[in-house]
Amino acid sequence: MKLLRYGPKGQEKPGLLDAQGKIRDLSKVVADIDGSTLTDAALAKLRAIDPASLPVVEGNPRIGPCVGKIGKFVCIGLNYADHAAESNLPVPTEPVIFNKWTSAVVGPNDGIEIPRGSKKTDWEVELGVVIGKEAKYVDEANALDYVAGYCVINDVSEREWQIERAGQWDKGKGFDTFGPIGPWVVTRDEVRDPQNLKLWLEVDGHRYQNGSTKTMVFGVAKLVSYLSQCMSLQPGDVISTGTPPGVGMGVKPEPVYLKPGQTVRLGIEGLGEQQQKTYAAE
């Protein structure tokens, strides 16, 4: 299944994308696409519904973040060896963990706000993992059983705040609009192998990132297991699993960063696409 949320910001309704690409309204069935809807039992009930029995959503509504009421937005840094190299940093021996604030979360096609004074706002296409069952001290062999589904994430990053100013990476990762998520959650039964997905990103039509999740340093199962050793994961939590090479910071001979008025497009095989316009913070 492909589950989504549509409608004005803050008023999103739950929906399902049918086989013909039409949005079907789920609001008479569930209140939202959130942790309570993403458990195995809740997803099984949704699978039993004939999509043709649900009302078609007419027009072209805004698509919101594909998960509502996110509890934790956990991110993994330097999880592709070639991205670590372009960042002039060693390949990690254990996952590098940081967080995005949930106030950064926006829809997949909402705009990206360039922060005041920013000259180093960057892009990162990433595979998102949505948790469907509480995970604590989970073995790697069973870790994928705790995943509800997968989605596209743009881990937008302000590199000066992230790297050049004292403190943690979180500062450069959590600006408003820096967490586009969606367009939909694709349930795990429809993703045969999360370690064999192509992912890409373009800015103004120029392809900067073109990678595959097969080159991750730590795969999805390892990440879920590892995180569950140092925190419990709850249904509706989101993990952003790192980016392949091709970020603006790594462009040679000179880095390239986002400016107001640009268009960012990105996608992951089988999980959909995003498109954002950049604009200056007021």
Backbone as CSV, one residue per row, in Angstrom:
resi,resn,N_x,N_y,N_z,CA_x,CA_y,CA_z,C_x,C_y,C_z
1,MET,0.835,-1.201,0.000,0.000,0.000,0.000,0.865,1.244,0.000
2,LYS,0.279,2.297,-0.561,0.887,3.615,-0.514,-0.055,4.526,0.269
3,LEU,0.382,4.916,1.460,-0.444,5.717,2.353,0.079,7.141,2.383
4,LEU,-0.837,8.105,2.399,-0.428,9.503,2.302,-1.369,10.379,3.112
5,ARG,-1.012,11.647,3.174,-1.830,12.651,3.852,-1.970,13.830,2.897
6,TYR,-3.178,14.336,2.741,-3.413,15.389,1.758,-4.261,16.494,2.373
7,GLY,-4.128,17.697,1.803,-4.930,18.816,2.266,-4.062,19.945,2.803
8,PRO,-4.694,21.035,3.234,-3.942,22.197,3.726,-3.060,21.841,4.922
9,LYS,-2.004,22.614,5.087,-1.077,22.380,6.182,-1.806,22.443,7.523
10,GLY,-1.604,21.416,8.339,-2.257,21.342,9.629,-3.654,20.767,9.590
11,GLN,-4.181,20.532,8.384,-5.535,19.984,8.241,-5.524,18.751,7.327
12,GLU,-4.400,18.083,7.261,-4.261,16.947,6.345,-5.221,15.809,6.702
13,LYS,-5.721,15.154,5.666,-6.566,13.976,5.819,-5.805,12.732,5.363
14,PRO,-6.172,11.574,5.898,-5.485,10.349,5.472,-5.990,9.864,4.123
15,GLY,-5.075,9.312,3.346,-5.452,8.817,2.037,-4.650,7.591,1.638
16,LEU,-5.108,6.975,0.572,-4.455,5.789,0.006,-4.341,6.013,-1.497
17,LEU,-3.195,5.694,-2.064,-3.013,5.811,-3.514,-3.372,4.478,-4.145
18,ASP,-4.361,4.487,-5.057,-4.780,3.214,-5.649,-3.882,2.842,-6.834
19,ALA,-4.162,1.704,-7.433,-3.307,1.181,-8.505,-3.313,2.068,-9.740
20,GLN,-4.337,2.909,-9.881,-4.414,3.829,-11.025,-3.819,5.197,-10.704
21,GLY,-3.240,5.349,-9.527,-2.627,6.614,-9.145,-3.602,7.638,-8.615
22,LYS,-4.828,7.209,-8.287,-5.814,8.116,-7.717,-5.745,8.077,-6.191
23,ILE,-5.959,9.238,-5.569,-6.004,9.298,-4.115,-7.401,8.896,-3.659
24,ARG,-7.449,7.977,-2.710,-8.705,7.541,-2.110,-8.749,8.038,-0.661
25,ASP,-9.888,8.577,-0.278,-10.039,9.172,1.054,-10.223,8.084,2.114
26,LEU,-9.376,8.127,3.145,-9.446,7.155,4.242,-10.021,7.761,5.518
27,SER,-10.518,8.991,5.460,-10.877,9.687,6.694,-12.086,9.073,7.406
28,LYS,-12.892,8.240,6.704,-13.987,7.543,7.384,-13.494,6.240,8.023
29,VAL,-12.222,5.896,7.748,-11.670,4.629,8.240,-10.677,4.856,9.371
30,VAL,-9.774,5.820,9.191,-8.770,6.155,10.214,-8.709,7.672,10.343
31,ALA,-8.248,8.126,11.498,-8.175,9.565,11.745,-6.977,10.204,11.058
32,ASP,-5.883,9.451,10.921,-4.660,10.019,10.362,-3.739,8.865,9.969
33,ILE,-2.690,9.189,9.210,-1.614,8.228,8.967,-0.534,8.551,9.994
34,ASP,-0.580,7.871,11.105,0.365,8.115,12.200,0.688,6.791,12.871
35,GLY,1.319,6.853,14.038,1.746,5.631,14.702,0.637,4.628,14.914
36,SER,-0.570,5.105,15.220,-1.671,4.184,15.495,-2.144,3.466,14.240
37,THR,-1.883,4.051,13.071,-2.311,3.469,11.796,-1.245,2.569,11.191
38,LEU,-0.020,2.655,11.712,1.113,2.007,11.064,1.548,0.714,11.738
39,THR,0.794,0.254,12.725,1.089,-1.035,13.336,0.711,-2.153,12.364
40,ASP,1.244,-3.348,12.590,0.918,-4.474,11.711,-0.578,-4.747,11.681
41,ALA,-1.220,-4.690,12.857,-2.653,-4.986,12.922,-3.469,-3.943,12.177
42,ALA,-3.118,-2.664,12.347,-3.860,-1.600,11.673,-3.656,-1.662,10.159
43,LEU,-2.436,-1.952,9.730,-2.176,-2.057,8.293,-2.914,-3.247,7.685
44,ALA,-3.029,-4.333,8.427,-3.757,-5.502,7.925,-5.223,-5.155,7.673
45,LYS,-5.811,-4.347,8.541,-7.204,-3.925,8.349,-7.348,-3.057,7.103
46,LEU,-6.367,-2.181,6.875,-6.426,-1.334,5.682,-6.269,-2.160,4.413
47,ARG,-5.420,-3.194,4.460,-5.227,-4.036,3.273,-6.507,-4.787,2.904
48,ALA,-7.339,-5.029,3.884,-8.581,-5.779,3.629,-9.644,-4.939,2.937
49,ILE,-9.398,-3.640,2.844,-10.379,-2.745,2.223,-10.155,-2.700,0.707
50,ASP,-11.227,-2.795,-0.048,-11.152,-2.615,-1.502,-11.008,-1.117,-1.782
51,PRO,-9.886,-0.690,-2.365,-9.721,0.744,-2.625,-10.869,1.345,-3.429
52,ALA,-11.491,0.549,-4.289,-12.588,1.061,-5.120,-13.807,1.447,-4.285
53,SER,-13.846,0.957,-3.037,-14.978,1.301,-2.165,-14.773,2.637,-1.464
54,LEU,-13.604,3.213,-1.600,-13.291,4.483,-0.937,-13.544,5.646,-1.889
55,PRO,-13.962,6.803,-1.368,-14.202,7.960,-2.243,-12.925,8.436,-2.930
56,VAL,-13.040,8.807,-4.194,-11.916,9.396,-4.928,-11.768,10.857,-4.507
57,VAL,-10.543,11.285,-4.277,-10.265,12.692,-3.967,-10.086,13.421,-5.297
58,GLU,-10.956,14.335,-5.574,-10.925,15.041,-6.854,-9.899,16.171,-6.821
59,GLY,-9.493,16.597,-8.026,-8.572,17.719,-8.137,-7.136,17.321,-7.877
60,ASN,-6.350,18.292,-7.469,-4.918,18.089,-7.274,-4.520,18.687,-5.922
61,PRO,-4.911,18.014,-4.835,-4.666,18.603,-3.514,-3.190,18.620,-3.151
62,ARG,-2.843,19.519,-2.232,-1.494,19.493,-1.657,-1.275,18.149,-0.963
63,ILE,-0.065,17.603,-1.138,0.326,16.387,-0.432,1.131,16.798,0.804
64,GLY,0.705,16.357,1.969,1.393,16.699,3.207,2.466,15.691,3.555
65,PRO,3.157,15.879,4.677,4.110,14.865,5.152,3.377,13.529,5.278
66,CYS,4.010,12.456,4.877,3.293,11.181,4.803,3.061,10.538,6.165
67,VAL,3.696,11.043,7.206,3.469,10.554,8.567,3.074,11.738,9.442
68,GLY,1.995,11.587,10.177,1.567,12.624,11.103,2.025,12.324,12.522
69,LYS,2.119,13.370,13.330,2.460,13.230,14.761,3.756,12.445,14.964
70,ILE,4.769,12.767,14.181,6.059,12.073,14.315,6.621,12.320,15.710
71,GLY,6.987,11.233,16.375,7.568,11.376,17.705,9.046,11.703,17.653
72,LYS,9.804,10.891,16.926,11.249,11.102,16.773,11.607,11.103,15.293
73,PHE,12.493,12.017,14.918,13.002,12.111,13.554,14.512,11.927,13.670
74,VAL,14.947,10.677,13.587,16.342,10.298,13.830,17.067,10.178,12.496
75,CYS,18.260,10.753,12.425,19.010,10.754,11.166,20.371,10.101,11.353
76,ILE,20.873,9.552,10.249,22.171,8.883,10.239,23.107,9.644,9.305
77,GLY,24.301,9.969,9.802,25.272,10.720,9.015,26.346,9.839,8.413
78,LEU,26.871,10.255,7.279,28.030,9.621,6.643,27.820,8.122,6.438
79,ASN,26.614,7.751,5.989,26.291,6.329,5.877,26.537,5.754,4.492
80,TYR,27.184,6.522,3.628,27.671,6.017,2.337,29.160,6.358,2.297
81,ALA,29.995,5.370,2.036,31.438,5.583,2.111,31.901,6.689,1.177
82,ASP,31.324,6.759,-0.024,31.754,7.774,-0.979,31.289,9.172,-0.564
83,HIS,30.179,9.268,0.177,29.771,10.574,0.714,30.705,11.003,1.839
84,ALA,31.139,10.055,2.672,32.115,10.385,3.720,33.390,10.931,3.083
85,ALA,33.812,10.310,1.959,35.028,10.758,1.283,34.879,12.174,0.745
86,GLU,33.719,12.494,0.132,33.546,13.844,-0.411,33.426,14.877,0.708
87,SER,33.087,14.413,1.921,33.006,15.303,3.081,34.336,15.401,3.820
88,ASN,35.361,14.685,3.291,36.691,14.648,3.905,36.635,14.142,5.342
89,LEU,35.804,13.116,5.543,35.653,12.518,6.868,35.813,11.005,6.757
90,PRO,36.303,10.348,7.811,36.481,8.899,7.759,35.154,8.157,7.724
91,VAL,35.164,6.958,7.144,33.970,6.115,7.153,33.709,5.679,8.597
92,PRO,32.515,5.898,9.104,32.240,5.580,10.509,32.366,4.087,10.800
93,THR,32.807,3.785,12.005,32.833,2.399,12.465,31.542,2.027,13.194
94,GLU,30.793,3.039,13.606,29.454,2.867,14.160,28.573,3.969,13.582
95,PRO,27.263,3.750,13.532,26.395,4.785,12.967,26.527,6.134,13.667
96,VAL,26.588,7.195,12.863,26.593,8.570,13.369,25.142,9.013,13.483
97,ILE,24.708,9.368,14.687,23.308,9.677,14.947,23.135,11.163,15.252
98,PHE,22.146,11.784,14.615,21.731,13.137,14.991,20.217,13.216,14.803
99,ASN,19.643,14.352,15.115,18.191,14.502,15.047,17.793,15.697,14.207
100,LYS,16.630,15.596,13.602,15.944,16.767,13.065,14.781,17.067,14.008
101,TRP,14.519,18.337,14.231,13.359,18.704,15.021,12.105,18.457,14.191
102,THR,11.046,18.009,14.845,9.822,17.726,14.089,9.205,18.993,13.486
103,SER,9.599,20.169,13.983,9.125,21.419,13.378,9.710,21.649,11.992
104,ALA,10.703,20.848,11.609,11.290,20.944,10.268,10.462,20.198,9.221
105,VAL,9.552,19.349,9.667,8.823,18.464,8.755,7.839,19.256,7.895
106,VAL,7.896,19.016,6.593,6.945,19.604,5.637,6.569,18.548,4.613
107,GLY,5.632,18.903,3.752,5.226,18.003,2.685,6.295,17.884,1.609
108,PRO,6.174,16.877,0.740,7.211,16.596,-0.248,7.384,17.676,-1.306
109,ASN,6.332,18.475,-1.522,6.401,19.503,-2.553,6.265,20.909,-1.982
110,ASP,6.337,21.027,-0.657,6.339,22.340,-0.027,7.694,23.014,-0.275
111,GLY,7.742,24.326,-0.129,8.985,25.042,-0.386,10.048,24.810,0.683
112,ILE,11.298,25.028,0.289,12.434,25.019,1.221,12.817,26.457,1.514
113,GLU,12.776,26.818,2.773,13.133,28.178,3.184,14.636,28.281,3.418
114,ILE,15.298,29.156,2.676,16.725,29.414,2.896,16.838,30.321,4.123
115,PRO,17.499,29.880,5.194,17.535,30.678,6.427,18.171,32.050,6.216
116,ARG,17.832,32.969,7.074,18.419,34.304,7.017,19.940,34.216,7.066
117,GLY,20.586,34.878,6.116,22.038,34.936,6.095,22.729,33.683,5.608
118,SER,21.974,32.656,5.233,22.590,31.387,4.832,23.221,31.478,3.456
119,LYS,24.450,30.981,3.360,25.127,30.849,2.072,25.466,29.391,1.780
120,LYS,25.085,28.474,2.699,25.511,27.078,2.552,24.370,26.096,2.822
121,THR,23.190,26.380,2.274,22.079,25.442,2.383,22.243,24.367,1.311
122,ASP,22.181,23.111,1.735,22.541,21.971,0.892,21.383,20.971,0.839
123,TRP,21.506,19.995,-0.035,20.478,18.976,-0.269,21.034,17.600,0.064
124,GLU,20.148,16.646,0.372,20.549,15.254,0.602,19.329,14.351,0.394
125,VAL,19.294,13.602,-0.687,18.227,12.628,-0.871,18.517,11.417,0.023
126,GLU,17.486,10.946,0.739,17.696,9.847,1.681,16.486,8.913,1.717
127,LEU,16.768,7.640,1.975,15.716,6.663,2.233,15.209,6.849,3.657
128,GLY,13.896,7.042,3.773,13.269,7.146,5.083,12.674,5.815,5.504
129,VAL,12.828,5.486,6.779,12.285,4.259,7.358,11.251,4.662,8.405
130,VAL,10.051,4.137,8.298,8.974,4.470,9.232,8.733,3.265,10.140
131,ILE,8.816,3.477,11.436,8.668,2.393,12.402,7.190,2.061,12.596
132,GLY,6.895,0.750,12.722,5.516,0.311,12.892,5.249,-0.457,14.172
133,LYS,6.311,-0.760,14.928,6.154,-1.535,16.159,7.238,-1.112,17.132
134,GLU,6.901,-1.014,18.420,7.902,-0.583,19.390,9.121,-1.500,19.331
135,ALA,10.283,-0.876,19.231,11.539,-1.616,19.083,12.479,-1.246,20.224
136,LYS,12.878,-2.238,20.987,13.830,-2.046,22.069,14.694,-3.292,22.169
137,TYR,15.999,-3.122,22.064,16.945,-4.240,22.080,16.578,-5.296,21.036
138,VAL,16.413,-4.841,19.807,16.012,-5.708,18.704,17.241,-6.319,18.039
139,ASP,17.170,-7.603,17.707,18.236,-8.255,16.958,18.186,-7.814,15.497
140,GLU,19.351,-7.729,14.879,19.405,-7.323,13.471,18.621,-8.277,12.579
141,ALA,18.636,-9.566,12.914,17.957,-10.562,12.083,16.451,-10.328,12.024
142,ASN,15.887,-9.708,13.057,14.445,-9.489,13.107,14.056,-8.023,12.923
143,ALA,15.033,-7.161,12.690,14.796,-5.716,12.753,13.788,-5.229,11.720
144,LEU,13.777,-5.808,10.522,12.864,-5.315,9.487,11.402,-5.598,9.825
145,ASP,11.150,-6.512,10.762,9.775,-6.767,11.202,9.186,-5.566,11.928
146,TYR,10.042,-4.650,12.366,9.599,-3.478,13.119,9.363,-2.269,12.214
147,VAL,9.560,-2.453,10.922,9.394,-1.380,9.945,7.989,-1.434,9.351
148,ALA,7.290,-0.303,9.371,5.981,-0.223,8.713,6.147,-0.013,7.219
149,GLY,7.101,0.851,6.844,7.292,1.149,5.435,8.415,2.129,5.206
150,TYR,8.492,2.615,3.978,9.616,3.437,3.535,9.102,4.672,2.792
151,CYS,9.931,5.706,2.747,9.524,6.940,2.066,10.763,7.713,1.611
152,VAL,10.529,8.765,0.860,11.584,9.661,0.394,11.740,10.806,1.403
153,ILE,12.989,11.166,1.689,13.285,12.304,2.564,14.363,13.159,1.913
154,ASN,14.208,14.470,2.001,15.278,15.400,1.652,15.835,15.945,2.965
155,ASP,17.031,15.498,3.325,17.674,15.957,4.562,18.380,17.276,4.271
156,VAL,17.598,18.340,4.149,18.165,19.665,3.858,19.065,20.076,5.020
157,SER,20.214,20.680,4.693,21.247,20.948,5.702,21.881,22.312,5.465
158,GLU,22.064,23.057,6.538,22.805,24.317,6.451,24.214,24.034,6.968
159,ARG,25.207,24.007,6.056,26.522,23.478,6.392,27.317,24.368,7.363
160,GLU,27.132,25.692,7.275,27.851,26.542,8.220,27.393,26.237,9.645
161,TRP,26.077,26.194,9.843,25.546,25.903,11.176,25.875,24.471,11.598
162,GLN,25.927,23.562,10.630,26.198,22.155,10.950,27.652,21.920,11.344
163,ILE,28.571,22.534,10.588,29.984,22.142,10.695,30.877,23.229,11.272
164,GLU,30.634,24.482,10.894,31.589,25.537,11.218,31.314,26.242,12.535
165,ARG,30.125,26.060,13.066,29.787,26.694,14.331,29.794,25.631,15.421
166,ALA,30.215,26.015,16.616,30.448,25.043,17.679,29.171,24.275,18.023
167,GLY,29.349,23.021,18.463,28.208,22.244,18.911,27.897,21.072,18.004
168,GLN,26.659,20.617,18.085,26.230,19.409,17.390,25.716,19.709,15.977
169,TRP,25.674,18.660,15.141,25.142,18.785,13.789,23.691,19.248,13.778
170,ASP,22.946,18.901,14.848,21.508,19.170,14.874,21.170,20.615,14.505
171,LYS,22.045,21.550,14.883,21.767,22.970,14.621,21.575,23.251,13.138
172,GLY,22.382,22.601,12.306,22.297,22.858,10.871,21.272,22.012,10.149
173,LYS,20.627,21.114,10.874,19.719,20.152,10.251,18.244,20.430,10.519
174,GLY,17.949,21.279,11.494,16.579,21.368,11.949,15.843,22.658,11.659
175,PHE,16.375,23.479,10.747,15.645,24.704,10.384,14.252,24.348,9.855
176,ASP,13.334,25.293,9.976,12.002,25.090,9.415,12.109,24.715,7.936
177,THR,11.297,23.771,7.503,11.186,23.256,6.125,12.328,22.326,5.732
178,PHE,13.246,22.011,6.647,14.411,21.196,6.286,14.133,19.691,6.324
179,GLY,12.845,19.294,6.433,12.516,17.877,6.468,11.350,17.479,5.594
180,PRO,11.418,17.706,4.265,10.355,17.216,3.388,10.275,15.684,3.428
181,ILE,9.056,15.164,3.674,8.847,13.718,3.811,7.680,13.299,2.921
182,GLY,7.881,12.253,2.142,6.794,11.741,1.303,7.234,11.636,-0.157
183,PRO,6.298,11.411,-1.075,4.878,11.722,-0.972,4.027,10.710,-0.189
184,TRP,4.510,9.469,-0.078,3.711,8.477,0.634,4.615,7.501,1.355
185,VAL,4.025,6.787,2.307,4.688,5.644,2.936,4.340,4.419,2.104
186,VAL,5.362,3.743,1.604,5.148,2.482,0.890,5.389,1.357,1.898
187,THR,4.366,0.550,2.151,4.486,-0.468,3.190,5.549,-1.507,2.837
188,ARG,6.133,-2.089,3.885,7.335,-2.907,3.684,7.108,-4.119,2.784
189,ASP,5.872,-4.612,2.710,5.592,-5.762,1.851,5.772,-5.445,0.374
190,GLU,5.776,-4.151,0.031,5.941,-3.756,-1.370,7.376,-3.347,-1.701
191,VAL,8.259,-3.390,-0.718,9.671,-3.055,-0.940,10.470,-4.341,-0.739
192,ARG,10.782,-4.986,-1.843,11.406,-6.313,-1.775,12.744,-6.281,-1.059
193,ASP,13.550,-5.265,-1.354,14.878,-5.174,-0.745,15.234,-3.705,-0.544
194,PRO,15.181,-3.209,0.695,15.510,-1.801,0.918,16.969,-1.475,0.645
195,GLN,17.787,-2.509,0.464,19.212,-2.290,0.158,19.505,-2.388,-1.329
196,ASN,18.487,-2.214,-2.146,18.698,-2.235,-3.596,17.738,-1.270,-4.273
197,LEU,17.786,-0.005,-3.830,16.915,1.034,-4.367,17.761,2.171,-4.945
198,LYS,17.439,2.587,-6.141,18.132,3.720,-6.744,17.544,5.022,-6.192
199,LEU,18.404,6.001,-5.939,17.946,7.302,-5.465,18.728,8.405,-6.150
200,TRP,18.067,9.540,-6.382,18.652,10.595,-7.211,18.130,11.951,-6.754
201,LEU,18.864,13.000,-7.138,18.433,14.378,-6.856,18.976,15.314,-7.919
202,GLU,18.119,16.280,-8.319,18.489,17.303,-9.301,18.199,18.689,-8.743
203,VAL,18.995,19.654,-9.153,18.719,21.062,-8.875,18.657,21.790,-10.210
204,ASP,17.531,22.420,-10.480,17.314,23.117,-11.753,17.662,22.232,-12.946
205,GLY,17.285,20.954,-12.847,17.475,20.024,-13.946,18.838,19.377,-14.030
206,HIS,19.784,19.804,-13.176,21.121,19.198,-13.191,21.178,18.070,-12.169
207,ARG,21.534,16.870,-12.620,21.591,15.700,-11.743,22.894,15.739,-10.921
208,TYR,22.728,15.918,-9.611,23.870,15.936,-8.699,24.060,14.600,-7.985
209,GLN,22.966,13.969,-7.588,23.061,12.702,-6.854,22.443,11.586,-7.674
210,ASN,23.115,10.466,-7.712,22.668,9.312,-8.479,23.269,8.087,-7.810
211,GLY,22.589,7.517,-6.830,23.192,6.458,-6.039,22.264,5.280,-5.849
212,SER,22.666,4.381,-4.962,21.883,3.197,-4.641,22.058,2.875,-3.166
213,THR,20.977,2.423,-2.546,21.058,2.058,-1.133,21.949,0.836,-0.908
214,LYS,22.340,0.150,-1.985,23.215,-1.024,-1.802,24.604,-0.612,-1.303
215,THR,24.965,0.682,-1.436,26.288,1.118,-0.988,26.269,1.735,0.410
216,MET,25.169,1.574,1.143,25.141,2.032,2.528,26.225,1.327,3.351
217,VAL,26.811,2.059,4.287,27.752,1.454,5.231,26.992,0.546,6.191
218,PHE,25.892,1.057,6.744,25.034,0.293,7.652,23.640,0.220,7.023
219,GLY,23.165,-1.000,6.779,21.863,-1.175,6.162,20.720,-0.903,7.125
220,VAL,19.495,-0.951,6.590,18.321,-0.609,7.379,18.204,-1.508,8.610
221,ALA,18.378,-2.807,8.444,18.240,-3.728,9.580,19.251,-3.404,10.670
222,LYS,20.480,-3.130,10.278,21.508,-2.773,11.254,21.135,-1.486,11.978
223,LEU,20.638,-0.495,11.240,20.300,0.797,11.852,19.159,0.667,12.857
224,VAL,18.107,-0.064,12.491,16.980,-0.242,13.416,17.445,-0.960,14.673
225,SER,18.232,-2.008,14.483,18.752,-2.749,15.637,19.642,-1.869,16.502
226,TYR,20.549,-1.150,15.867,21.500,-0.302,16.606,20.768,0.783,17.393
227,LEU,19.857,1.474,16.741,19.125,2.542,17.427,18.321,1.996,18.599
228,SER,17.796,0.780,18.441,16.970,0.215,19.508,17.788,-0.173,20.739
229,GLN,19.108,-0.169,20.605,19.953,-0.437,21.768,20.112,0.803,22.651
230,CYS,19.945,1.988,22.049,20.177,3.215,22.826,18.938,4.086,22.968
231,MET,17.830,3.673,22.391,16.549,4.353,22.586,15.462,3.380,22.164
232,SER,14.282,3.516,22.709,13.161,2.741,22.176,12.589,3.503,20.989
233,LEU,12.187,2.753,19.997,11.550,3.326,18.818,10.065,3.009,18.871
234,GLN,9.230,4.002,18.570,7.783,3.822,18.619,7.168,3.918,17.226
235,PRO,5.977,3.312,17.042,5.290,3.455,15.755,5.132,4.922,15.370
236,GLY,5.479,5.221,14.128,5.414,6.594,13.646,6.726,7.337,13.740
237,ASP,7.719,6.785,14.433,9.054,7.387,14.399,9.632,7.230,12.992
238,VAL,10.478,8.170,12.601,11.067,8.172,11.256,12.584,8.184,11.368
239,ILE,13.231,7.342,10.570,14.695,7.298,10.491,15.095,7.701,9.082
240,SER,15.991,8.675,8.982,16.560,9.074,7.691,17.957,8.474,7.611
241,THR,18.218,7.654,6.587,19.314,6.693,6.640,20.627,7.134,5.994
242,GLY,20.750,8.414,5.650,22.001,8.878,5.051,21.876,9.082,3.555
243,THR,22.850,9.794,2.999,22.769,10.201,1.591,23.965,9.704,0.790
244,PRO,23.755,9.380,-0.487,24.881,9.038,-1.362,25.653,10.299,-1.753
245,PRO,26.789,10.140,-2.456,27.567,11.318,-2.836,26.817,12.212,-3.803
246,GLY,27.306,13.456,-3.918,26.718,14.410,-4.838,26.067,15.591,-4.150
247,VAL,26.327,15.752,-2.851,25.781,16.922,-2.170,26.541,18.166,-2.616
248,GLY,25.925,19.313,-2.417,26.542,20.562,-2.878,27.895,20.829,-2.247
249,MET,28.038,20.467,-0.976,29.290,20.682,-0.259,30.459,19.962,-0.922
250,GLY,30.177,18.854,-1.621,31.247,18.050,-2.197,31.566,18.354,-3.643
251,VAL,30.869,19.314,-4.266,31.125,19.627,-5.674,32.517,20.230,-5.829
252,LYS,33.260,19.775,-6.836,34.604,20.273,-7.127,34.574,21.071,-8.436
253,PRO,35.361,22.110,-8.607,36.361,22.591,-7.651,35.795,23.445,-6.523
254,GLU,34.559,23.932,-6.698,33.956,24.784,-5.675,32.600,24.221,-5.281
255,PRO,32.272,24.227,-4.000,30.941,23.776,-3.577,29.831,24.593,-4.230
256,VAL,28.655,23.972,-4.349,27.470,24.616,-4.901,26.367,24.518,-3.850
257,TYR,25.737,25.641,-3.547,24.679,25.639,-2.537,23.396,26.234,-3.105
258,LEU,22.317,25.979,-2.387,21.005,26.441,-2.851,20.818,27.937,-2.644
259,LYS,20.108,28.537,-3.596,19.741,29.957,-3.533,18.233,30.068,-3.731
260,PRO,17.640,31.157,-3.291,16.205,31.342,-3.516,15.861,31.275,-5.010
261,GLY,14.699,30.690,-5.311,14.223,30.641,-6.689,14.631,29.410,-7.462
262,GLN,15.230,28.425,-6.817,15.634,27.210,-7.510,14.604,26.102,-7.309
263,THR,14.714,25.063,-8.155,13.828,23.906,-8.060,14.647,22.668,-7.769
264,VAL,14.276,21.964,-6.705,14.937,20.715,-6.309,13.975,19.568,-6.592
265,ARG,14.428,18.571,-7.335,13.650,17.356,-7.590,14.448,16.156,-7.115
266,LEU,13.765,15.209,-6.498,14.457,14.028,-5.996,13.491,12.867,-5.937
267,GLY,14.020,11.656,-5.915,13.157,10.493,-5.851,13.920,9.238,-5.522
268,ILE,13.159,8.209,-5.165,13.713,6.885,-4.889,12.858,5.869,-5.638
269,GLU,13.520,4.914,-6.236,12.862,3.883,-7.023,11.705,3.238,-6.241
270,GLY,10.499,3.327,-6.801,9.334,2.708,-6.198,8.692,3.485,-5.068
271,LEU,9.324,4.572,-4.621,8.823,5.312,-3.462,8.300,6.695,-3.808
272,GLY,8.410,7.097,-5.077,7.867,8.384,-5.480,8.905,9.480,-5.581
273,GLU,8.420,10.682,-5.895,9.287,11.833,-6.117,8.820,13.031,-5.299
274,GLN,9.751,13.943,-5.065,9.472,15.225,-4.429,9.926,16.344,-5.358
275,GLN,9.344,17.526,-5.192,9.813,18.727,-5.893,9.592,19.931,-4.996
276,GLN,10.663,20.673,-4.736,10.566,21.847,-3.876,11.135,23.080,-4.565
277,LYS,10.492,24.217,-4.331,11.026,25.512,-4.724,11.705,26.132,-3.491
278,THR,12.836,26.754,-3.696,13.514,27.422,-2.598,13.089,28.887,-2.537
279,TYR,13.035,29.407,-1.321,12.675,30.823,-1.136,13.409,31.372,0.065
280,ALA,13.570,32.667,0.100,14.326,33.319,1.178,13.446,33.511,2.405
281,ALA,14.018,33.265,3.575,13.310,33.549,4.827,13.095,35.056,4.945
282,GLU,11.964,35.449,5.469,11.669,36.866,5.628,12.264,37.375,6.940
